[in-house]
PDB file of C-alpha atoms in Angstrom:
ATOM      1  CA  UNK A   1     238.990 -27.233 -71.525  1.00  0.00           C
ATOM      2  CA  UNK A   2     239.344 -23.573 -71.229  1.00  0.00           C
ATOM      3  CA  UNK A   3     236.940 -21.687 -68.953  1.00  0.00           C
ATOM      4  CA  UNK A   4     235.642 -19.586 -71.766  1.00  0.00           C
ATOM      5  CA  UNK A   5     234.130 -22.572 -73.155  1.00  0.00           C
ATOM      6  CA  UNK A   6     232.443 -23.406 -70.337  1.00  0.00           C
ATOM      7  CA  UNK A   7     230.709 -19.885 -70.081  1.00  0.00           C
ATOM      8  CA  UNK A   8     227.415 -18.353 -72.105  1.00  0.00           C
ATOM      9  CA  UNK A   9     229.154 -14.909 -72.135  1.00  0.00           C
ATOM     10  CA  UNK A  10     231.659 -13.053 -73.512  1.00  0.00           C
ATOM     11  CA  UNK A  11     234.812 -11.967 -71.207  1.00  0.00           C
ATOM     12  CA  UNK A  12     237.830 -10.617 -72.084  1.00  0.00           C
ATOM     13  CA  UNK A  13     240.110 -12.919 -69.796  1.00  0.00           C
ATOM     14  CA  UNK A  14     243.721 -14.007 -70.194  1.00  0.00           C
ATOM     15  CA  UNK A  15     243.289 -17.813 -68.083  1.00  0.00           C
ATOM     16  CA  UNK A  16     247.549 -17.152 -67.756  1.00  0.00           C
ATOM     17  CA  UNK A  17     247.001 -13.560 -65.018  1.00  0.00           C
ATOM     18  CA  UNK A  18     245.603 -13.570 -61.797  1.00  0.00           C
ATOM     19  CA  UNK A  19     241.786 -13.371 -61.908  1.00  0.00           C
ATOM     20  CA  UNK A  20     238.785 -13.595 -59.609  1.00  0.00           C
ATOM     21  CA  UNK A  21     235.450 -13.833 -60.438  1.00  0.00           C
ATOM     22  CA  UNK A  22     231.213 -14.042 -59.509  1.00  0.00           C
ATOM     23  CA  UNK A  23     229.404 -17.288 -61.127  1.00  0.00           C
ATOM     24  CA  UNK A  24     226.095 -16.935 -60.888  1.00  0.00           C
ATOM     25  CA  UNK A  25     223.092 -17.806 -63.673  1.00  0.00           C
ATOM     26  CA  UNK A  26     223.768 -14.598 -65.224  1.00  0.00           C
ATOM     27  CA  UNK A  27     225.923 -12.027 -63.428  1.00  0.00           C
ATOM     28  CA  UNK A  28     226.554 -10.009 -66.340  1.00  0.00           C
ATOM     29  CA  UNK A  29     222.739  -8.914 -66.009  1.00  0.00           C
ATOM     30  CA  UNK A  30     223.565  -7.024 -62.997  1.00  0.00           C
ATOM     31  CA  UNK A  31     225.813  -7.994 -60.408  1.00  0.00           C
ATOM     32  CA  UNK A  32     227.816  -5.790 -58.142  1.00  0.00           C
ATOM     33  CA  UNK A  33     230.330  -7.387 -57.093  1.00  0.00           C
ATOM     34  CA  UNK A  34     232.890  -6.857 -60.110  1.00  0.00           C
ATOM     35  CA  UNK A  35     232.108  -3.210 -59.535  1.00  0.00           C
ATOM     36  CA  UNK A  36     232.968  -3.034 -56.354  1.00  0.00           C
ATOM     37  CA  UNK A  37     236.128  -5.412 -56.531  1.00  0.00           C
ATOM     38  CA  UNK A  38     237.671  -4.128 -59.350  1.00  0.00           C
ATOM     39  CA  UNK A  39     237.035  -0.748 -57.579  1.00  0.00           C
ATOM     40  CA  UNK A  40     239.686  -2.054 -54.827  1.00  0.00           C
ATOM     41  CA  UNK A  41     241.797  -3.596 -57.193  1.00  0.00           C
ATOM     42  CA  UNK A  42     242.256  -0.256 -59.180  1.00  0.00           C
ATOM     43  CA  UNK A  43     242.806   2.079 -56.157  1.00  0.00           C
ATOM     44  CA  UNK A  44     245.277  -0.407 -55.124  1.00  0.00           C
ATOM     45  CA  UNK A  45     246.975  -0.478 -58.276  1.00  0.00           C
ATOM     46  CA  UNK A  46     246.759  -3.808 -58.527  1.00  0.00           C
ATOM     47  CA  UNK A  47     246.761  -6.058 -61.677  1.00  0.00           C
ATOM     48  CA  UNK A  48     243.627  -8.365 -61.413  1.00  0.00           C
ATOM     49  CA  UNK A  49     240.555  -7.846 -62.077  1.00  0.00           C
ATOM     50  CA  UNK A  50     236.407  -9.674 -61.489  1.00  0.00           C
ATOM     51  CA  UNK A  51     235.034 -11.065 -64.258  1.00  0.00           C
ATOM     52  CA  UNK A  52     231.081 -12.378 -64.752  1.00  0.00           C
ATOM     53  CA  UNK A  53     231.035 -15.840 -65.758  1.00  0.00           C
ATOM     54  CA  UNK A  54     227.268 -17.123 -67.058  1.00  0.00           C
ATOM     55  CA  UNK A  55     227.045 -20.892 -66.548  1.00  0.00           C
ATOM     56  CA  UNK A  56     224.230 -23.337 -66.935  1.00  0.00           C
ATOM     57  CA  UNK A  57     224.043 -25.995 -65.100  1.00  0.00           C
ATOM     58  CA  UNK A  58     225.569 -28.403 -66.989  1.00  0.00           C
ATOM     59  CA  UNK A  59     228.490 -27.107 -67.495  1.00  0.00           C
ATOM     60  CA  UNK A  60     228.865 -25.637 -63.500  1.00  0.00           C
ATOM     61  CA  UNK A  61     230.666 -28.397 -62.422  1.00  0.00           C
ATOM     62  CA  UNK A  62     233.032 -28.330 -65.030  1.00  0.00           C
ATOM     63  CA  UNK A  63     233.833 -24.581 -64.560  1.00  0.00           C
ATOM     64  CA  UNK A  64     235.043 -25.150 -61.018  1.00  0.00           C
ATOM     65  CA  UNK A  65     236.906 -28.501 -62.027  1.00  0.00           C
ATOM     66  CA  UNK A  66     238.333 -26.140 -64.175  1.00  0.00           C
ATOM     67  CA  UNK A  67     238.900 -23.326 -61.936  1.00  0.00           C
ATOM     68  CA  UNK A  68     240.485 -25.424 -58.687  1.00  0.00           C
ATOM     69  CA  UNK A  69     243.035 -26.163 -61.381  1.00  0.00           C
ATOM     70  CA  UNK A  70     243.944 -22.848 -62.382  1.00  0.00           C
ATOM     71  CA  UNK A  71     246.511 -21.135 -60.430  1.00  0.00           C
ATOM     72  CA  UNK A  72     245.713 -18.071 -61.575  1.00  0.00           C
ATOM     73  CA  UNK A  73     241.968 -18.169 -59.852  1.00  0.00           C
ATOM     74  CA  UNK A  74     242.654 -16.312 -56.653  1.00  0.00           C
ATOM     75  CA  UNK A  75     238.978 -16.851 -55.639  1.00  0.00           C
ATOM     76  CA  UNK A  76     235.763 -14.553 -56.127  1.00  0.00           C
ATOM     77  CA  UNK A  77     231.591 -15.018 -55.135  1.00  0.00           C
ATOM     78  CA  UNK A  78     228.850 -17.279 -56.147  1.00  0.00           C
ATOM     79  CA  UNK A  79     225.602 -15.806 -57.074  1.00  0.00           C
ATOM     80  CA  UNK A  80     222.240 -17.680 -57.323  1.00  0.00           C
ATOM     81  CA  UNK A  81     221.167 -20.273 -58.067  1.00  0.00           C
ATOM     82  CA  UNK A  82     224.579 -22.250 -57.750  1.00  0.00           C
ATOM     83  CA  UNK A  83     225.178 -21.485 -53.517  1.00  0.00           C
ATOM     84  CA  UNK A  84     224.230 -25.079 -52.267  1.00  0.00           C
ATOM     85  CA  UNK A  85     225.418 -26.635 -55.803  1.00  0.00           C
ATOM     86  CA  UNK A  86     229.200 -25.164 -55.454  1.00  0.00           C
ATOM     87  CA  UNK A  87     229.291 -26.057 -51.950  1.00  0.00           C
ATOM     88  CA  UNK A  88     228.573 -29.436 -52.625  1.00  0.00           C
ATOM     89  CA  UNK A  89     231.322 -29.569 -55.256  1.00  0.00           C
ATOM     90  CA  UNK A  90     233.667 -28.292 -52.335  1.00  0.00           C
ATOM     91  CA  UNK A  91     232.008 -30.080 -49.793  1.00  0.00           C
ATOM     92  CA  UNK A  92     235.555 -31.028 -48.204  1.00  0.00           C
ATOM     93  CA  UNK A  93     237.440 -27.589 -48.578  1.00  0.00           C
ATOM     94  CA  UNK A  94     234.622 -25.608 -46.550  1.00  0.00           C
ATOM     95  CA  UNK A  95     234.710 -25.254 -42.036  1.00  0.00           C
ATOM     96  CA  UNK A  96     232.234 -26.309 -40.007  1.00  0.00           C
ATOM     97  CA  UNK A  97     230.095 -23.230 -40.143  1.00  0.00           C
ATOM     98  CA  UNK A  98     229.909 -23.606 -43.877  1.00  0.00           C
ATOM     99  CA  UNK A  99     228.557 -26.876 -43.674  1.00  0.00           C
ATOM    100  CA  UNK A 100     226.193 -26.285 -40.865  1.00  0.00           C
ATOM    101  CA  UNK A 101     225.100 -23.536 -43.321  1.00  0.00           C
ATOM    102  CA  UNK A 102     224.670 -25.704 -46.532  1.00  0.00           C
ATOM    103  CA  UNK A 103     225.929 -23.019 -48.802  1.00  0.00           C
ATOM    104  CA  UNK A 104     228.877 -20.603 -49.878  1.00  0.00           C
ATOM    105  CA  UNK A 105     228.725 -17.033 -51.462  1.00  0.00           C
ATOM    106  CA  UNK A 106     232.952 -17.454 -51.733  1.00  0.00           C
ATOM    107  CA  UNK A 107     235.779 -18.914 -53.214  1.00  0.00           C
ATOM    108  CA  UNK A 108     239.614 -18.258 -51.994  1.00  0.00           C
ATOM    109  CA  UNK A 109     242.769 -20.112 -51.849  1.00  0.00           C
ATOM    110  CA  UNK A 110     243.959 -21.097 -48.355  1.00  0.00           C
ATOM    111  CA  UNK A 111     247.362 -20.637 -47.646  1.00  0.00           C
ATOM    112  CA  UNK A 112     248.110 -24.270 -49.317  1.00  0.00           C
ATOM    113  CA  UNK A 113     246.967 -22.743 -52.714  1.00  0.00           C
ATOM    114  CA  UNK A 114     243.796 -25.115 -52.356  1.00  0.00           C
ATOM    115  CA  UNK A 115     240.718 -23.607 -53.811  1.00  0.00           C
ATOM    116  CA  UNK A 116     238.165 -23.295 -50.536  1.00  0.00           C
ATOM    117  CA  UNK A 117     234.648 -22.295 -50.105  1.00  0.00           C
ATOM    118  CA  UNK A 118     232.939 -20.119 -47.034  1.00  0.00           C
ATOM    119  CA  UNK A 119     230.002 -18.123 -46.605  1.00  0.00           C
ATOM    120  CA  UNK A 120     229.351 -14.401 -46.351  1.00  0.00           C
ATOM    121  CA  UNK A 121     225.724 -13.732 -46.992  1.00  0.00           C
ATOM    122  CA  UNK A 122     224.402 -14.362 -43.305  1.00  0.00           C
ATOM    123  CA  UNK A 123     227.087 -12.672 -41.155  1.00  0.00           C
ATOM    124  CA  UNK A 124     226.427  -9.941 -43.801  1.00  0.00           C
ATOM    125  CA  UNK A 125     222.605  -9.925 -43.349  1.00  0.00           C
ATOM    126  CA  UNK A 126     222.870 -10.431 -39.536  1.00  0.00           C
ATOM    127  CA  UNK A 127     225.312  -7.044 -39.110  1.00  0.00           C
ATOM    128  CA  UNK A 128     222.920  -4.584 -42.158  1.00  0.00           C
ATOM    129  CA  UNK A 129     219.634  -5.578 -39.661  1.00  0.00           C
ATOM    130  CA  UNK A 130     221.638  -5.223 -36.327  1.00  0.00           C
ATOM    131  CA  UNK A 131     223.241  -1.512 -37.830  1.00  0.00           C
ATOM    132  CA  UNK A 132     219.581  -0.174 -37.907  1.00  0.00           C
ATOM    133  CA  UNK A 133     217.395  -2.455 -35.566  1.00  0.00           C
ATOM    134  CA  UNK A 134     219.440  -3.524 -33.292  1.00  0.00           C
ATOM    135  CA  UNK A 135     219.175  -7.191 -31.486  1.00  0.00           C
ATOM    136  CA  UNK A 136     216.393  -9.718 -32.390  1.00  0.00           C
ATOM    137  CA  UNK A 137     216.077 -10.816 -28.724  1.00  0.00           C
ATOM    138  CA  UNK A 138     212.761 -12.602 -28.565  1.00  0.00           C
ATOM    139  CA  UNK A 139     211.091 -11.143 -31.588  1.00  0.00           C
ATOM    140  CA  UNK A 140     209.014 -13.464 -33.723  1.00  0.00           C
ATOM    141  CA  UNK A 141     210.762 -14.239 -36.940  1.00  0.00           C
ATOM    142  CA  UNK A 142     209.602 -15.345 -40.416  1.00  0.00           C
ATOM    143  CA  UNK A 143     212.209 -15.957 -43.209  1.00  0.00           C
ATOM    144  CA  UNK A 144     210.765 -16.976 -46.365  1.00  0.00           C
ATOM    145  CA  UNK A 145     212.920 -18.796 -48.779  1.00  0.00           C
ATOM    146  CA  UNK A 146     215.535 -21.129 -47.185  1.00  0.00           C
ATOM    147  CA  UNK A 147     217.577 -21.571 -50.280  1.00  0.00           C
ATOM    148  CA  UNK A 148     221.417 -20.780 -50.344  1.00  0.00           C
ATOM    149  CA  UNK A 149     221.167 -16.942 -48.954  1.00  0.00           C
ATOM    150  CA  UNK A 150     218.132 -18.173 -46.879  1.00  0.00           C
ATOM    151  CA  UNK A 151     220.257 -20.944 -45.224  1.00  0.00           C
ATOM    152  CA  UNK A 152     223.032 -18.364 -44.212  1.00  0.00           C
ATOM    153  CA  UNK A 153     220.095 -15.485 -42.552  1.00  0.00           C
ATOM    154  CA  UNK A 154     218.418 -18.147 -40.683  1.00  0.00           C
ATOM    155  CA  UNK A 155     221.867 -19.706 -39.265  1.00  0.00           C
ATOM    156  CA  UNK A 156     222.907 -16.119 -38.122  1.00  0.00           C
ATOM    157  CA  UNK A 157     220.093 -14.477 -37.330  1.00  0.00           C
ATOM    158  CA  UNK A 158     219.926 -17.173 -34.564  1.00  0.00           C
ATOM    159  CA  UNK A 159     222.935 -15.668 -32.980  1.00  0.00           C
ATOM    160  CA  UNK A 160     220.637 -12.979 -32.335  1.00  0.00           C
ATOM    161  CA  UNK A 161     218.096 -14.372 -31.142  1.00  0.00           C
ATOM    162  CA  UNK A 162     216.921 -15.899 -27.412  1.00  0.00           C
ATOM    163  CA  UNK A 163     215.161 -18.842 -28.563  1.00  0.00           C
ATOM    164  CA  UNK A 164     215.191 -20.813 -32.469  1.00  0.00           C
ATOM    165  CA  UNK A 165     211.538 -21.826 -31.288  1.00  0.00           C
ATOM    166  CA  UNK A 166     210.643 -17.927 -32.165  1.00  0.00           C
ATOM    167  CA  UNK A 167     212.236 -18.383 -35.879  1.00  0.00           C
ATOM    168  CA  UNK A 168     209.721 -20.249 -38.807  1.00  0.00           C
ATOM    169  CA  UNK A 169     210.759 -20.762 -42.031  1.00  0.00           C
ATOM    170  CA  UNK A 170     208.581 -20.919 -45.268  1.00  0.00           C
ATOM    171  CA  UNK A 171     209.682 -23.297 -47.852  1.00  0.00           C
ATOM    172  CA  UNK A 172     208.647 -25.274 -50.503  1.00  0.00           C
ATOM    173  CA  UNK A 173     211.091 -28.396 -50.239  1.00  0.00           C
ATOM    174  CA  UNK A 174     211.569 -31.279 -47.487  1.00  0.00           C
ATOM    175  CA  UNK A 175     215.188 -29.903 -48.034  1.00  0.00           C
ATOM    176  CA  UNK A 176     214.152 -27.210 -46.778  1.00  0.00           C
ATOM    177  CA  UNK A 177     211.489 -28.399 -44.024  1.00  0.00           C
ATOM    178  CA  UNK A 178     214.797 -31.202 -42.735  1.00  0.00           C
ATOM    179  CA  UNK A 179     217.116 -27.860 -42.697  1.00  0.00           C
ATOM    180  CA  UNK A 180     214.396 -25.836 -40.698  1.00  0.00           C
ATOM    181  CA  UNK A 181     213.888 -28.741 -38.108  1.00  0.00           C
ATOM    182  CA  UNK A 182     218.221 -29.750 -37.626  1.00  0.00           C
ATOM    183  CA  UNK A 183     218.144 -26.129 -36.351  1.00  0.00           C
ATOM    184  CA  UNK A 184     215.149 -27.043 -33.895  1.00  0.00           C
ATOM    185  CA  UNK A 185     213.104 -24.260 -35.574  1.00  0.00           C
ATOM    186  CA  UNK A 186     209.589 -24.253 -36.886  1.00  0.00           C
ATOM    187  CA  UNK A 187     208.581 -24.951 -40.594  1.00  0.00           C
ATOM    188  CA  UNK A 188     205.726 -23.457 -42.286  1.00  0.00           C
ATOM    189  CA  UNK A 189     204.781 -24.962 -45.792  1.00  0.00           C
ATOM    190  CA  UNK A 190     204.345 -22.046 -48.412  1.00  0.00           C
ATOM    191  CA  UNK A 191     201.319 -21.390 -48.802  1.00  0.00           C
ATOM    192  CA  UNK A 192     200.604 -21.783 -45.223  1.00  0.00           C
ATOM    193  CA  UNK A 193     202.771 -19.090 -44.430  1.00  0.00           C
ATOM    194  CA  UNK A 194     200.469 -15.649 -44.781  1.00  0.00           C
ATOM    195  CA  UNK A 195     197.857 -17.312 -42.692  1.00  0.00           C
ATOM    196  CA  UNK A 196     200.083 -16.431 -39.636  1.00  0.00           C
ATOM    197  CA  UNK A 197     201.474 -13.369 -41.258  1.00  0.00           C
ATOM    198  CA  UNK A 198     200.067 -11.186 -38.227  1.00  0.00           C
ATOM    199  CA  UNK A 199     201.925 -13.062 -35.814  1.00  0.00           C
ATOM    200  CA  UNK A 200     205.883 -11.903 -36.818  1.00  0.00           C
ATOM    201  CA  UNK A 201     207.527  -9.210 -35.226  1.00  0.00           C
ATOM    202  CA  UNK A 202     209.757  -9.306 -38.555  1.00  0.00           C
ATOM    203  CA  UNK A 203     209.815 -10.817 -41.989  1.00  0.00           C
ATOM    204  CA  UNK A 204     212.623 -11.469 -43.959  1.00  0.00           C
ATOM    205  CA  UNK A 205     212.464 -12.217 -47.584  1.00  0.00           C
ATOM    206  CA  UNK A 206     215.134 -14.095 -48.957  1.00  0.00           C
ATOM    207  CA  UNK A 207     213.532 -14.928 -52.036  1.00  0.00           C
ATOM    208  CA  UNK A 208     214.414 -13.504 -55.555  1.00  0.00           C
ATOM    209  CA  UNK A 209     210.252 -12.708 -56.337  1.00  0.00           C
ATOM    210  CA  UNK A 210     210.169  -8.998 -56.658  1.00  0.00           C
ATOM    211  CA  UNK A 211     213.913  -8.713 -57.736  1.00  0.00           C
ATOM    212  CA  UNK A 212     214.891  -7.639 -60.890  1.00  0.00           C
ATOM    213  CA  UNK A 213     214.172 -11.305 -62.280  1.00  0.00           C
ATOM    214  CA  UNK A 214     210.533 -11.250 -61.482  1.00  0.00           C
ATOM    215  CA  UNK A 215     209.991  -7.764 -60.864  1.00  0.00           C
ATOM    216  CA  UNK A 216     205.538  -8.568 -61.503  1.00  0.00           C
ATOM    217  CA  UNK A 217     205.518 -10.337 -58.211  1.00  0.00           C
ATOM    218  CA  UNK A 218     206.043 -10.469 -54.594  1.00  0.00           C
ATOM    219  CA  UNK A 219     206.719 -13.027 -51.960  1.00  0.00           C
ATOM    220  CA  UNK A 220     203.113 -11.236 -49.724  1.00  0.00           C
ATOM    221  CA  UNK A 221     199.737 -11.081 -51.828  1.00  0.00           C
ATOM    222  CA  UNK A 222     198.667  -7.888 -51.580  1.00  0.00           C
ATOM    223  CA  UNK A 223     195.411  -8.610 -50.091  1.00  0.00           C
ATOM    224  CA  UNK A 224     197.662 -10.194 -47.102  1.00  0.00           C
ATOM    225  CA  UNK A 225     199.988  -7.072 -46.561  1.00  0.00           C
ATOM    226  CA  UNK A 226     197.819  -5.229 -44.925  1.00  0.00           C
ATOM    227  CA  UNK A 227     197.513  -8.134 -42.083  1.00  0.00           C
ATOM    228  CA  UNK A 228     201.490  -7.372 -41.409  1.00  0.00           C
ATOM    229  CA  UNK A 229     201.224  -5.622 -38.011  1.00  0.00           C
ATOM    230  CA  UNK A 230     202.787  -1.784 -37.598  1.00  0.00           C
ATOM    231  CA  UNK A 231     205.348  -2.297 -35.430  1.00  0.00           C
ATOM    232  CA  UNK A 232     206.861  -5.180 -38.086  1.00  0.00           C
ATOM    233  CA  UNK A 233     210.312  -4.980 -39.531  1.00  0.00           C
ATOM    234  CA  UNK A 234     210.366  -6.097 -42.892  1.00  0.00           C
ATOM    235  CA  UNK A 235     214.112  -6.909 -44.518  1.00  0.00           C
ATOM    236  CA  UNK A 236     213.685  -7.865 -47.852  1.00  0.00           C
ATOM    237  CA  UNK A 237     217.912  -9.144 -49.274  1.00  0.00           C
ATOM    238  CA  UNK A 238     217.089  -8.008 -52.848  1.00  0.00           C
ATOM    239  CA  UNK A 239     218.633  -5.063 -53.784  1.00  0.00           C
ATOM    240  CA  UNK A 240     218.286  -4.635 -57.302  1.00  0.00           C
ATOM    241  CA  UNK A 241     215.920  -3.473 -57.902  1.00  0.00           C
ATOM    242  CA  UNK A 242     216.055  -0.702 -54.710  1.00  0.00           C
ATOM    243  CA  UNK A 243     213.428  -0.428 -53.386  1.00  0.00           C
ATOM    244  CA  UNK A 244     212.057  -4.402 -54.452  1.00  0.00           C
ATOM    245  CA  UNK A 245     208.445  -5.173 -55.246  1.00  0.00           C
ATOM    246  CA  UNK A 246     207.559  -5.788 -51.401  1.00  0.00           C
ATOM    247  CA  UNK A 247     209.011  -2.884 -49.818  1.00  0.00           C
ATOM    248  CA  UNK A 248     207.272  -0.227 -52.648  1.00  0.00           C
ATOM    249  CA  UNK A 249     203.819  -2.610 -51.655  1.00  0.00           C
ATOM    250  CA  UNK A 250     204.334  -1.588 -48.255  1.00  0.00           C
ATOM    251  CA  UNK A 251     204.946   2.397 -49.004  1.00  0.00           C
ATOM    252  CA  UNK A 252     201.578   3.329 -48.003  1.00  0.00           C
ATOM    253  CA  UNK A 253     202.214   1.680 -44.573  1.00  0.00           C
ATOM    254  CA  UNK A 254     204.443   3.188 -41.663  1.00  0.00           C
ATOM    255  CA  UNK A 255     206.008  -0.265 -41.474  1.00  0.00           C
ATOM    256  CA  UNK A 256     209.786  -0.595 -40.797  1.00  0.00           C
ATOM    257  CA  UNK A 257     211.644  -1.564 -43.827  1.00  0.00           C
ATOM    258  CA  UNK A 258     215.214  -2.648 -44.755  1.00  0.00           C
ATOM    259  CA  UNK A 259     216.391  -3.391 -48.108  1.00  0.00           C
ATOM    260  CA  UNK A 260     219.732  -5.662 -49.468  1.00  0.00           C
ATOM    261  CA  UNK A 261     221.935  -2.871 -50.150  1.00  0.00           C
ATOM    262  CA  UNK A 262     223.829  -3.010 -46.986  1.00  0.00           C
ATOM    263  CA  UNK A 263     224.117  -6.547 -47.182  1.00  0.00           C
ATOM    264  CA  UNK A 264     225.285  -6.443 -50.586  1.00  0.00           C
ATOM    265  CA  UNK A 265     227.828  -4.309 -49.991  1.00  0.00           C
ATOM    266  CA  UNK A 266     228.988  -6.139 -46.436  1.00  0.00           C
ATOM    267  CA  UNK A 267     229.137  -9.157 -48.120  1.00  0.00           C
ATOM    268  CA  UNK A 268     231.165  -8.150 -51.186  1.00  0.00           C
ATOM    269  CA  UNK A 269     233.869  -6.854 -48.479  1.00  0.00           C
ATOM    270  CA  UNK A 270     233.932  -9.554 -46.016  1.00  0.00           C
ATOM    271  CA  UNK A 271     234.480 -11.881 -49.413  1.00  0.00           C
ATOM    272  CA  UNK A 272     237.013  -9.932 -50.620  1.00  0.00           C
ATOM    273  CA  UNK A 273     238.666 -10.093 -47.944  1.00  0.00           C
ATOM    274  CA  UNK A 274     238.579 -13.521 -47.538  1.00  0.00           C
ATOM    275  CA  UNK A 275     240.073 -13.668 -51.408  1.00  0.00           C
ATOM    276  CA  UNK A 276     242.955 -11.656 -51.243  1.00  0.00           C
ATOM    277  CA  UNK A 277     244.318 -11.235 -47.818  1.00  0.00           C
ATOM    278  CA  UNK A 278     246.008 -14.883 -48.112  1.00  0.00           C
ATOM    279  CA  UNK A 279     247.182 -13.789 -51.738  1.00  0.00           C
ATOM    280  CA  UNK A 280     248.037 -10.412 -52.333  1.00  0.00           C
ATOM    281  CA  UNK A 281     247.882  -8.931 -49.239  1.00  0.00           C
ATOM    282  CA  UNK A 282     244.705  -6.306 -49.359  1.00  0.00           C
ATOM    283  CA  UNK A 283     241.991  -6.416 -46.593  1.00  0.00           C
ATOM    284  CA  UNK A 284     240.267  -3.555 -44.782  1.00  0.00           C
ATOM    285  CA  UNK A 285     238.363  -3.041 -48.005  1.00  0.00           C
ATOM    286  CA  UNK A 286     235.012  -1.540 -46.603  1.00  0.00           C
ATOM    287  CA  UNK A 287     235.843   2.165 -46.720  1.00  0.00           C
ATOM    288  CA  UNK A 288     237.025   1.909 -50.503  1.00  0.00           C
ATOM    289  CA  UNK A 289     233.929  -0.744 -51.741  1.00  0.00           C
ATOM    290  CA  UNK A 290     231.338   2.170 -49.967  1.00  0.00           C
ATOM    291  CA  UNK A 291     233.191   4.884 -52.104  1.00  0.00           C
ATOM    292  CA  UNK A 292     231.833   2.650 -55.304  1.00  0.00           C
ATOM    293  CA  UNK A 293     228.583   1.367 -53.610  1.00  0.00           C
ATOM    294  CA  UNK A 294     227.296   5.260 -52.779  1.00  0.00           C
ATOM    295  CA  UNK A 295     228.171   6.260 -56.796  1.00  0.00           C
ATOM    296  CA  UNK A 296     225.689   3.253 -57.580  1.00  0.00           C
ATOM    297  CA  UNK A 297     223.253   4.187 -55.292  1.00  0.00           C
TER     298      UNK A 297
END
């Protein structure tokens, strides 16, 4: 079946030329990546380009059936809510990391031509904080949302820090809650979490309430944000919109803030990378991607 059947959008692909691209929900609404990418493709004169491909979730596994098979798929980035889903799929093509993780943010061909999967997001997430803040050390850390970008923070950020027993995770699953306690970390149930709120040294949201998506809310009542104590980081991953929901709820505070745009823009290199150095031979992409990025910013 071709890919463009499998897809709710409209793309202007030739299946027969070397693509890449970022399967997500709905990329098309938004995402990045294919900026950025096709930003290094063009300075590098190169003939391939990243396309948005829309999929519901029946058709998901199909689409990367489909895509193993075509040569012509050099590789590309998964956005949500298809992280843990994809990496199931490719449960045998991903290292040890990957699967300690539970999700992938990338697709590439190893140097067999086999369609692989790895992860970006954390190493991406862990380097943005560490640019600004420095090491965790023995700070106190909340992440709320261990889904498929939450599962990649909380593995890294651990390289960080002295001790998992300082890192709790709010979830809503016993996915999530099993995940939290293989690491030897502590679990907080949901709506348990901003009963302790004053008790983190930093919070990371890794959520999508606030984002673009569901722009009304945010992952801290407002009648609990003021409990978040001054010297707190807070690192909320969304970056569209810039700043998200929490971090304008926090504007009246002197609180610490980081937002995803960093990350974004880390983890769109480090995948590209991964993609192409095995195929056509371009890496060292960060310098050209932040050229793009600081237009978008």
């Amino acid at each position: 079946m071709s890919i463009l059947n499998l897809i709710e959008n409209n793309v202007d692909l030739d299946e027969n030329k070397n693509f890449t691209a970022i399967i997500g929900i709905n990329p098309s609404k938004g995402a990045r990546s294919p900026m950025l990418w096709n930003h290094v493709f063009e300075k590098n004169n190169i003939n391939c380009r990243m396309h948005c491909f829309d999929v519901n979730e029946k058709n998901i596994e199909k689409l990367i059936l489909s895509l193993t098979k075509n040569k012509f798929f050099l590789g590309g980035a998964i956005a949500v809510p298809y992280k843990e889903t994809i990496f199931e799929i490719l449960y045998d093509n991903t290292n040890e990391e990957t699967k300690n993780i539970g999700a992938i943010n990338c697709l590439y061909r190893n140097d067999l031509g086999i369609l692989c999967a790895t992860n970006t997001d954390g190493e991406a997430s862990l380097l943005s904080f560490q640019e600004k803040y420095g090491f965790v050390g023995d700070k106190k850390v909340l992440v709320m949302g261990p889904g498929g970008a939450g599962k990649a923070v909380i593995s890294y950020f651990l390289k960080s820090m002295t001790s998992s027993k300082n890192l709790y995770v709010s979830g809503r699953s016993e996915n999530s809650m099993k995940f939290t306690q293989d690491l030897n970390c502590n679990f907080l149930e949901w709506n348990e979490f901003e009963n302790h709120i004053n008790k983190f040294d930093i919070l990371i949201n890794c959520t999508s309430i606030g984002s673009s998506i569901d722009l009304e809310n945010s992952p801290i009542s407002e009648k609990i944000i003021n409990q978040i104590k001054d010297e707190t980081i807070v690192f909320d991953i969304i970056y569209d919109p810039s700043p998200s929901t929490l971090i304008k709820n926090l504007s009246d505070r002197k609180i610490r803030t980081i937002d995803g745009k960093k990350m974004n823009l880390l983890q769109a290199s480090l995948a590209f990378d991964y993609c192409m150095k095995s195929t056509l031979g371009i890496s060292n992409t960060f310098d050209i991607m932040n050229e793009k990025f600081e237009q978008l910013n």
